[in-house]
Structure formats: structure tokens, C-alpha cells
PDB file of C-alpha atoms in Angstrom:
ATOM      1  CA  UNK A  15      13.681-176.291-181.967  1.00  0.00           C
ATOM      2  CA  UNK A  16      14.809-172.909-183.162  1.00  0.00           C
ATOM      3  CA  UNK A  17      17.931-171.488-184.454  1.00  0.00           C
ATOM      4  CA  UNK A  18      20.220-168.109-184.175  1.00  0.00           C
ATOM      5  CA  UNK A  19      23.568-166.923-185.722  1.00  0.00           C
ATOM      6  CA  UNK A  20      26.400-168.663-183.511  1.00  0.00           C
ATOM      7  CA  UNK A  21      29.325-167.533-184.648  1.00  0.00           C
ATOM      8  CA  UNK A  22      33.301-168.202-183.989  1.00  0.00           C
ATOM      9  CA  UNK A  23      34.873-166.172-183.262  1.00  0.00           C
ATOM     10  CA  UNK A  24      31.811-163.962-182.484  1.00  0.00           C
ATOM     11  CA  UNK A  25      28.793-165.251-180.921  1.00  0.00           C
ATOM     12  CA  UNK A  26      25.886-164.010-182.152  1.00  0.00           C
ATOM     13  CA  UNK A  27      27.090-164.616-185.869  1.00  0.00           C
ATOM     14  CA  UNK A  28      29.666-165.983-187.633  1.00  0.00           C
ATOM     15  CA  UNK A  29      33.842-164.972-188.718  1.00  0.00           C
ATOM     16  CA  UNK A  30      36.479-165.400-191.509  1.00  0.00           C
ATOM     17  CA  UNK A  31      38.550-166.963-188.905  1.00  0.00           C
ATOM     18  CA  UNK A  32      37.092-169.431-187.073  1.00  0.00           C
ATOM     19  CA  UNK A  33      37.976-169.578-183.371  1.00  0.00           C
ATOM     20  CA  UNK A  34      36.426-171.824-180.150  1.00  0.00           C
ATOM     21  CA  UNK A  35      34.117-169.373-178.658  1.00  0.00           C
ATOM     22  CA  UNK A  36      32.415-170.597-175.297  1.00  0.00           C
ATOM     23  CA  UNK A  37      28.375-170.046-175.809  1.00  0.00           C
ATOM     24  CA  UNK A  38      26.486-170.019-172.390  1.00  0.00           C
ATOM     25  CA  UNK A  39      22.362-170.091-172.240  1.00  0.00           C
ATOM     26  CA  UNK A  40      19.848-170.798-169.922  1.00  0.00           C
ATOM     27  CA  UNK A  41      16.560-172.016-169.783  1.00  0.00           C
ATOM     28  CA  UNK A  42      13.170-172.191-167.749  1.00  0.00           C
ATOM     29  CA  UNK A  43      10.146-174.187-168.600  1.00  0.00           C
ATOM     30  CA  UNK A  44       6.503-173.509-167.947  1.00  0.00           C
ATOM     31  CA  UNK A  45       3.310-175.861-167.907  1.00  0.00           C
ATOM     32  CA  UNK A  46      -0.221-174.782-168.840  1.00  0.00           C
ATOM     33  CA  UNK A  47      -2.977-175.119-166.314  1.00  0.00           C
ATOM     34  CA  UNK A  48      -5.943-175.899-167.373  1.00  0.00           C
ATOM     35  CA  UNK A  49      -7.973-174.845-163.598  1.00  0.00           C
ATOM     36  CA  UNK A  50      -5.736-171.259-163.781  1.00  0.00           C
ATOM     37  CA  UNK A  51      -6.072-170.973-167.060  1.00  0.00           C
ATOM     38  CA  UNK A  52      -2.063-169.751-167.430  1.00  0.00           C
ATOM     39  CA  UNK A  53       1.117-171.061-167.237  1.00  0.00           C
ATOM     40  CA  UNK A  54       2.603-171.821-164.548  1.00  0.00           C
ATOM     41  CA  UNK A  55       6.229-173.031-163.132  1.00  0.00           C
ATOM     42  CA  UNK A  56       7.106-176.592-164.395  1.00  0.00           C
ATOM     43  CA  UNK A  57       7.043-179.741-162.281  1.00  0.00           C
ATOM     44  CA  UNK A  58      11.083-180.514-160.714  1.00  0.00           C
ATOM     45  CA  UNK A  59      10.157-184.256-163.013  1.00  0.00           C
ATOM     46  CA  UNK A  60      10.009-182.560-166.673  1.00  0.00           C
ATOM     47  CA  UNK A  61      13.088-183.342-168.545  1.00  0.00           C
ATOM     48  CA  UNK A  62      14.061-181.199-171.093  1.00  0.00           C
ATOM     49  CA  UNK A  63      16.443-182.370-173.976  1.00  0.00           C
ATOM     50  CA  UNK A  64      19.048-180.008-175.425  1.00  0.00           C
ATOM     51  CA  UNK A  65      20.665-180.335-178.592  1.00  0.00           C
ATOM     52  CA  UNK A  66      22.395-177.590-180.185  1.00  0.00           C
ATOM     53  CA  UNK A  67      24.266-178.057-184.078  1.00  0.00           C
ATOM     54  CA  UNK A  68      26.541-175.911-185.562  1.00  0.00           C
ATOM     55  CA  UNK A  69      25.799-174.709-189.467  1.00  0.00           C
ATOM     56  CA  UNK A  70      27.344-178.326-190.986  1.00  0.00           C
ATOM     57  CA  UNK A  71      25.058-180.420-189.103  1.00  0.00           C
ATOM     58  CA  UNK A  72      27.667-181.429-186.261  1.00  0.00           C
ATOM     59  CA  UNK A  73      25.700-181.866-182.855  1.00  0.00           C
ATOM     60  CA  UNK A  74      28.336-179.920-180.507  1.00  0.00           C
ATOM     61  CA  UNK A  75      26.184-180.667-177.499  1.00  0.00           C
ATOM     62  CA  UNK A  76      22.844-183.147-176.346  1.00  0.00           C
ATOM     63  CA  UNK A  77      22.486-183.394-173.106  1.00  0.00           C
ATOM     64  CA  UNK A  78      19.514-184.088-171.033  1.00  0.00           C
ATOM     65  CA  UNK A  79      18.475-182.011-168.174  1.00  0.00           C
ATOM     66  CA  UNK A  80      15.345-180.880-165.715  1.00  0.00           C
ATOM     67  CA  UNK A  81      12.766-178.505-166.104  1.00  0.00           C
ATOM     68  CA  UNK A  82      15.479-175.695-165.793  1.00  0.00           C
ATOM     69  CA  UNK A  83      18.524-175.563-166.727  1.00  0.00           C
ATOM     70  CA  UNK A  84      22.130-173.916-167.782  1.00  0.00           C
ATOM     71  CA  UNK A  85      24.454-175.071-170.439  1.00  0.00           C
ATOM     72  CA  UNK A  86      27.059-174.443-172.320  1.00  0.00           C
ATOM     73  CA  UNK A  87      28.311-175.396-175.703  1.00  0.00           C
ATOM     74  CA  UNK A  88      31.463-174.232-177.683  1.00  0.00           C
ATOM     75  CA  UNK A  89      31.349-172.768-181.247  1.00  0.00           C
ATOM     76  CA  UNK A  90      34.249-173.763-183.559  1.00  0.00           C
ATOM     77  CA  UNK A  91      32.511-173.045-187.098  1.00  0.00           C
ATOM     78  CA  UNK A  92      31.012-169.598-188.495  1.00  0.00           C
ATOM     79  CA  UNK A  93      27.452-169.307-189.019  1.00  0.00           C
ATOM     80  CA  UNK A  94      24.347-169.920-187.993  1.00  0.00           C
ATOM     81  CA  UNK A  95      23.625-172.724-185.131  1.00  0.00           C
ATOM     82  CA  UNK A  96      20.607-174.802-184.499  1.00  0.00           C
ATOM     83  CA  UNK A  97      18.930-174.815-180.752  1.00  0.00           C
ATOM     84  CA  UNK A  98      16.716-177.521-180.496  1.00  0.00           C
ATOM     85  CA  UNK A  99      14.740-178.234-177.102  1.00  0.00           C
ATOM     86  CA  UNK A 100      12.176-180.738-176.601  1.00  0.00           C
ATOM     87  CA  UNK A 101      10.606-182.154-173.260  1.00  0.00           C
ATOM     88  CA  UNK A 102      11.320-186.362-172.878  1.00  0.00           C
ATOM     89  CA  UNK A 103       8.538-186.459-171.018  1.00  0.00           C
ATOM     90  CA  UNK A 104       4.838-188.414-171.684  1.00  0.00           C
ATOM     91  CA  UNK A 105       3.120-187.174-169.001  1.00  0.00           C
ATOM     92  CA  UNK A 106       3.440-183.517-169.885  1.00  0.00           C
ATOM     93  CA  UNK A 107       0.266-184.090-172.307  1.00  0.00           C
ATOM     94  CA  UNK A 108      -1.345-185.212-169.242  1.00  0.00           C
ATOM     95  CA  UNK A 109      -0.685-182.619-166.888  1.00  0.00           C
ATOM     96  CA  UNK A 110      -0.498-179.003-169.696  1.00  0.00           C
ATOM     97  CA  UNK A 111      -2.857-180.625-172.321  1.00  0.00           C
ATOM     98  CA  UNK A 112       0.239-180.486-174.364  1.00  0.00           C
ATOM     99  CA  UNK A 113       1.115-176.775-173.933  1.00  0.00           C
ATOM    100  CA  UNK A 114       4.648-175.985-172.771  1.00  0.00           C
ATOM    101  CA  UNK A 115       6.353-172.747-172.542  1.00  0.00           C
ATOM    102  CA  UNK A 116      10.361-172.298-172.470  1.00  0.00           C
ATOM    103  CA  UNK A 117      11.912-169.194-171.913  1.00  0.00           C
ATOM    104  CA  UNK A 118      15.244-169.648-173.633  1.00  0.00           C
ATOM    105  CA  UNK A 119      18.398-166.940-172.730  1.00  0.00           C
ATOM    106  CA  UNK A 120      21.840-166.806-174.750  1.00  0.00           C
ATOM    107  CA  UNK A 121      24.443-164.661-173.677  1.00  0.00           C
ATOM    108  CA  UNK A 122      26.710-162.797-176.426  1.00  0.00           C
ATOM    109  CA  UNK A 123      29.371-161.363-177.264  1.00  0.00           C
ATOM    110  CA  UNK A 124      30.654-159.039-173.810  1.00  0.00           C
ATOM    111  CA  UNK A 125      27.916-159.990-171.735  1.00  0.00           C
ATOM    112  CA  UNK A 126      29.102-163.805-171.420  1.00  0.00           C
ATOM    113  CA  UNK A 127      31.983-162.138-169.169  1.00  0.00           C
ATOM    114  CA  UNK A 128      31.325-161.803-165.184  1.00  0.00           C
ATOM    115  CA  UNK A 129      33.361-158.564-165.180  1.00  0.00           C
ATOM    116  CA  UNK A 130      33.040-158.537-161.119  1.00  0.00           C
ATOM    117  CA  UNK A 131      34.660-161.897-161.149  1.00  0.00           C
ATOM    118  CA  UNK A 132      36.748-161.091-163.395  1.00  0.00           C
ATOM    119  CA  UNK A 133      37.754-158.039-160.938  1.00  0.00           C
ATOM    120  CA  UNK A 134      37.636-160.076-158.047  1.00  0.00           C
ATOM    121  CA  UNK A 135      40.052-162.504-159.674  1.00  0.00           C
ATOM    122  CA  UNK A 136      42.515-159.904-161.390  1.00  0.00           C
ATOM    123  CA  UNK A 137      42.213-157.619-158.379  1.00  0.00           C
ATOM    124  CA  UNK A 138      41.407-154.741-161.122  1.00  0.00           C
ATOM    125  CA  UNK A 139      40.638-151.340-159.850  1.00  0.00           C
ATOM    126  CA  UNK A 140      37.274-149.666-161.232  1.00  0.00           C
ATOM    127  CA  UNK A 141      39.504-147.374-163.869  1.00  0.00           C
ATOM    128  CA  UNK A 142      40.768-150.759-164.935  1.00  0.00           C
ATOM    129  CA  UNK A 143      37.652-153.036-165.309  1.00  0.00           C
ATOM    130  CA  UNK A 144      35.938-150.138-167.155  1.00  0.00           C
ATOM    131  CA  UNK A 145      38.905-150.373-169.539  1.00  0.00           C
ATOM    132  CA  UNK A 146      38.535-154.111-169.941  1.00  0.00           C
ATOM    133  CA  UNK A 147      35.251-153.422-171.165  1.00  0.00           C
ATOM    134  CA  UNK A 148      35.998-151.199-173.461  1.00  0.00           C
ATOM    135  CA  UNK A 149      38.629-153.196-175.126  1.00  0.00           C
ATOM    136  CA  UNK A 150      35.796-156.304-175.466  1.00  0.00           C
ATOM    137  CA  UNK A 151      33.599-153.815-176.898  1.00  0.00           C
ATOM    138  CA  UNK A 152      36.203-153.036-179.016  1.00  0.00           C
ATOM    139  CA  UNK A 153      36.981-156.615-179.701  1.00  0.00           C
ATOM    140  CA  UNK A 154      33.177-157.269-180.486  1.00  0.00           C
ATOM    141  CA  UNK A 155      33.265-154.520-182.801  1.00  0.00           C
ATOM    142  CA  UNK A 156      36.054-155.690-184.860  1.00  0.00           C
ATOM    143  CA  UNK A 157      34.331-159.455-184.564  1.00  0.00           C
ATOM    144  CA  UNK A 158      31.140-158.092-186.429  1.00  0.00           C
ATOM    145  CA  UNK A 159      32.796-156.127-188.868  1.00  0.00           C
ATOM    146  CA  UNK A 160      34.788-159.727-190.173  1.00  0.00           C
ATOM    147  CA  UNK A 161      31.158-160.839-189.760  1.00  0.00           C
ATOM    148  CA  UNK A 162      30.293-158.504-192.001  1.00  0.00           C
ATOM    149  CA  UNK A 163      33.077-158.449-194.113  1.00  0.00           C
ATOM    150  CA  UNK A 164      32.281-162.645-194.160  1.00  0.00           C
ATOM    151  CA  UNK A 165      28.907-162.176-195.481  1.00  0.00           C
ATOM    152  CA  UNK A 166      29.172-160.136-198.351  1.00  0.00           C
ATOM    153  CA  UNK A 167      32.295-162.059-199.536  1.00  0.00           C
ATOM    154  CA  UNK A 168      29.867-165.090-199.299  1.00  0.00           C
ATOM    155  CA  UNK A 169      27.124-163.240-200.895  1.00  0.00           C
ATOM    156  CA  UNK A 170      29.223-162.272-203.832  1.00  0.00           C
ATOM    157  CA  UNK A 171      30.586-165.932-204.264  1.00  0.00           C
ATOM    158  CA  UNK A 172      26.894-166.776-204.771  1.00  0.00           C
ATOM    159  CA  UNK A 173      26.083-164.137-206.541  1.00  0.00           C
ATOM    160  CA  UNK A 174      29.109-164.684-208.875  1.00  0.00           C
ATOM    161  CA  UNK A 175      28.084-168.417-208.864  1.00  0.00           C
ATOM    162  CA  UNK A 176      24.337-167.412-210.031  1.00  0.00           C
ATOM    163  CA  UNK A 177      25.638-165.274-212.918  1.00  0.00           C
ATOM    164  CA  UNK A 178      28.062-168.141-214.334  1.00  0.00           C
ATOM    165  CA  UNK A 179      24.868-170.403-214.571  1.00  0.00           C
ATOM    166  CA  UNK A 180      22.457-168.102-215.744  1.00  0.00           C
ATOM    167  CA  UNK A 181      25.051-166.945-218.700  1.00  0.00           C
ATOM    168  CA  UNK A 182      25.950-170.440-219.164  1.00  0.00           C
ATOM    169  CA  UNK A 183      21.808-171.934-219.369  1.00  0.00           C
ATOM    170  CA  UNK A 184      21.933-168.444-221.944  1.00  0.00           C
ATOM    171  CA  UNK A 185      24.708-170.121-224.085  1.00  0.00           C
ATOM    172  CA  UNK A 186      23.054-173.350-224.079  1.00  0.00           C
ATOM    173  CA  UNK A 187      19.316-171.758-225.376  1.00  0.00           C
ATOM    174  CA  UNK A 188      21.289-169.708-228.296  1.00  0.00           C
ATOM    175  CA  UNK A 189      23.269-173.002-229.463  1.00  0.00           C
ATOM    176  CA  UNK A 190      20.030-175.370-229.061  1.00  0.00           C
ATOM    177  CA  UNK A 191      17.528-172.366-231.046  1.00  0.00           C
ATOM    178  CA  UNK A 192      20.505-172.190-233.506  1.00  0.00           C
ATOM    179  CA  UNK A 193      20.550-175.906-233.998  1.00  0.00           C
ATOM    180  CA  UNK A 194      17.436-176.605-233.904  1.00  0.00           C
ATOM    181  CA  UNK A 195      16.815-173.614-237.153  1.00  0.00           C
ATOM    182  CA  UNK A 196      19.692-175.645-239.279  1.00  0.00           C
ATOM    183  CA  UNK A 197      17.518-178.376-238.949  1.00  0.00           C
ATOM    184  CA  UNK A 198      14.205-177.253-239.885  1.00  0.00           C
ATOM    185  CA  UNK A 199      15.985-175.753-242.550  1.00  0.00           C
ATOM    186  CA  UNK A 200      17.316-178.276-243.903  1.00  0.00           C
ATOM    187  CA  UNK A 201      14.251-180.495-243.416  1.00  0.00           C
ATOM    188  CA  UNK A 202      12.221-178.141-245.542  1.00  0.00           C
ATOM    189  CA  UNK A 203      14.905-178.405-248.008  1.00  0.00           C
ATOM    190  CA  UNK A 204      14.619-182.032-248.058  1.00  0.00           C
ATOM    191  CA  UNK A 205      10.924-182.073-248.344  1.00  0.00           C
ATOM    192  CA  UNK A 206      10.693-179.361-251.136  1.00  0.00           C
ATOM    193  CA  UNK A 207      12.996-180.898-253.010  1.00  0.00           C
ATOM    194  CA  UNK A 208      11.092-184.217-252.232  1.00  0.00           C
ATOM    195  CA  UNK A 209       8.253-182.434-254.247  1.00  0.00           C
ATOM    196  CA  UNK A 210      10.509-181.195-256.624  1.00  0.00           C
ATOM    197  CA  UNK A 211       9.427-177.681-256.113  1.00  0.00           C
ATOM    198  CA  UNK A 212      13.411-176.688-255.528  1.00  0.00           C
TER     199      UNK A 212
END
């Protein structure tokens, strides 16, 4: 398992204004040989378990699939998502002596676009698919300043948040010292005048 800043609208981290943002990744798997003594491509019968959550918890995708792989998932909430992958199978211990390797790939922000499909399908000239990618640079730009701008509003809610406690755990130490003095003092006053020395 392992986890990365997902965002929506910006993949990669996380946005004010959360929009569905189409993650791809892909994945390859390799098993250790013990005769070799390296690793080496896995078996076509490992199955390999995806699960991916976004930052509340939500599982947004578990599917099972072979020893490689492609998915896809879609991010609808800012922040930081969860990529979990674990192999199904009981006979890897068996065959790697319990050692697997996965080569893990997520694609980001302007490189999730096939810009020569995208030409092919727009019938774009070279002027104008160069343009294109400027304007999702552009676009990714603007994405992780919001990111940005998100994180140290966040930050300063918790730092806010932080201060209000520590000023309020302040005014709670003054009132309990001060209440605590008016009652020693008046103890000893009680027990003085107990001994009739007051």
C-alpha cells in the first residue's frame, strides 16, 4: 500500500474546487528467484488487487487484476489518495520466498493526454497541438497555484485552531492557580484562627 497527493481538480494534489479528474496508472509485477538470485518477470497466474481511496476513506476503485495491469480511477475530492496493492495469491511465498516487486506508474496532470490522438482526432495542425499544450500547461499551472492557495488556507485554519486552544488551556491554568490560592488562603485562615493565633 502506499499513498500520493490525488487531487481534483489537479492530479497530483488537491483544489478549492473540487472537480472529477480521470487518474490513469499502470503497473508491472516482479518475482524473486531464488536460483538467479534477482527478480524476474511475474508468472501470467499472480493476481494483483488494487484498491485506491480518496482522503475521506471512500474506496473509488478495487478491482482485481493479473500480474500487470492498467487502471483507472476518478478523483472527485482534494487531497491526498491512498494506493494500495497487494498480490491474492498463496503460492507467491512458494515460488519468490515472499519477495515481490511492483513497479507502480501514475500519470499527471498534462501527461494523462495522448496529444497525437488527440491530433489525430481534432485533425490539429502541429502550430495547433503545440498550442493545446501550452494552454494545459497553463491550466496545470493555475491548478497548483489553487493547490497552493488550498493549503495554506488549510494550514492557517489549523494554525488558527491551535492558537484558540492553547490560549484557551492558558485561561483555564490562570483561573484554576487563582482558585486554587483563594483556597489555601483561606484554609490557612481557618486553621490559624483554629489556633487562635489570628
Amino acid at each position: 500500500g502506499g499513498s500520493g497527493g490525488i487531487g481534483a481538480p489537479r492530479a497530483g494534489g488537491s483544489g478549492p474546487s473540487p472537480c472529477p479528474r480521470s487518474v490513469p496508472g499502470n503497473y508491472r509485477t516482479q518475482l524473486w528467484d531464488k536460483q538467479s538470485e534477482s527478480f524476474l518477470p511475474s508468472t501470467p497466474g499472480l493476481g494483483m488487487h488494487v484498491e485506491v481511496k480518496d482522503p475521506d476513506g471512500k474506496v473509488v476503485l478495487s478491482r482485481q487484476y493479473g500480474s500487470e495491469g492498467r487502471f483507472t480511477f476518478t478523483s472527485h475530492t482534494p487531497g491526498e489518495h491512498q494506493i494500495c496493492l497487494h498480490s491474492n495469491s498463496t503460492r507467491m511465498a512458494l515460488f519468490a520466498g515472499g519477495k515481490l516487486r511492483v513497479h507502480l506508474d501514475i500519470q499527471v496532470g498534462e501527461h494523462t493526454n495522448n496529444y497525437p490522438e488527440i491530433a489525430a482526432k481534432d485533425k490539429l495542425t502541429e502550430l495547433q497541438l503545440r498550442a493545446r499544450q501550452l494552454l494545459d500547461q497553463v491550466e496545470q499551472i493555475q491548478k497548483e497555484q489553487n493547490y497552493q492557495r488550498y493549503r495554506e488556507e488549510r494550514f492557517r485554519m489549523t494554525s488558527e485552531s491551535t492558537n484558540q486552544r492553547v490560549l484557551w488551556w492558558s485561561i483555564a491554568q490562570t483561573i484554576i492557580l487563582i482558585l486554587t490560592g483563594i483556597w489555601q488562603m483561606r484554609h490557612l485562615k481557618s486553621f490559624f484562627e483554629a489556633k487562635k493565633l489570628v
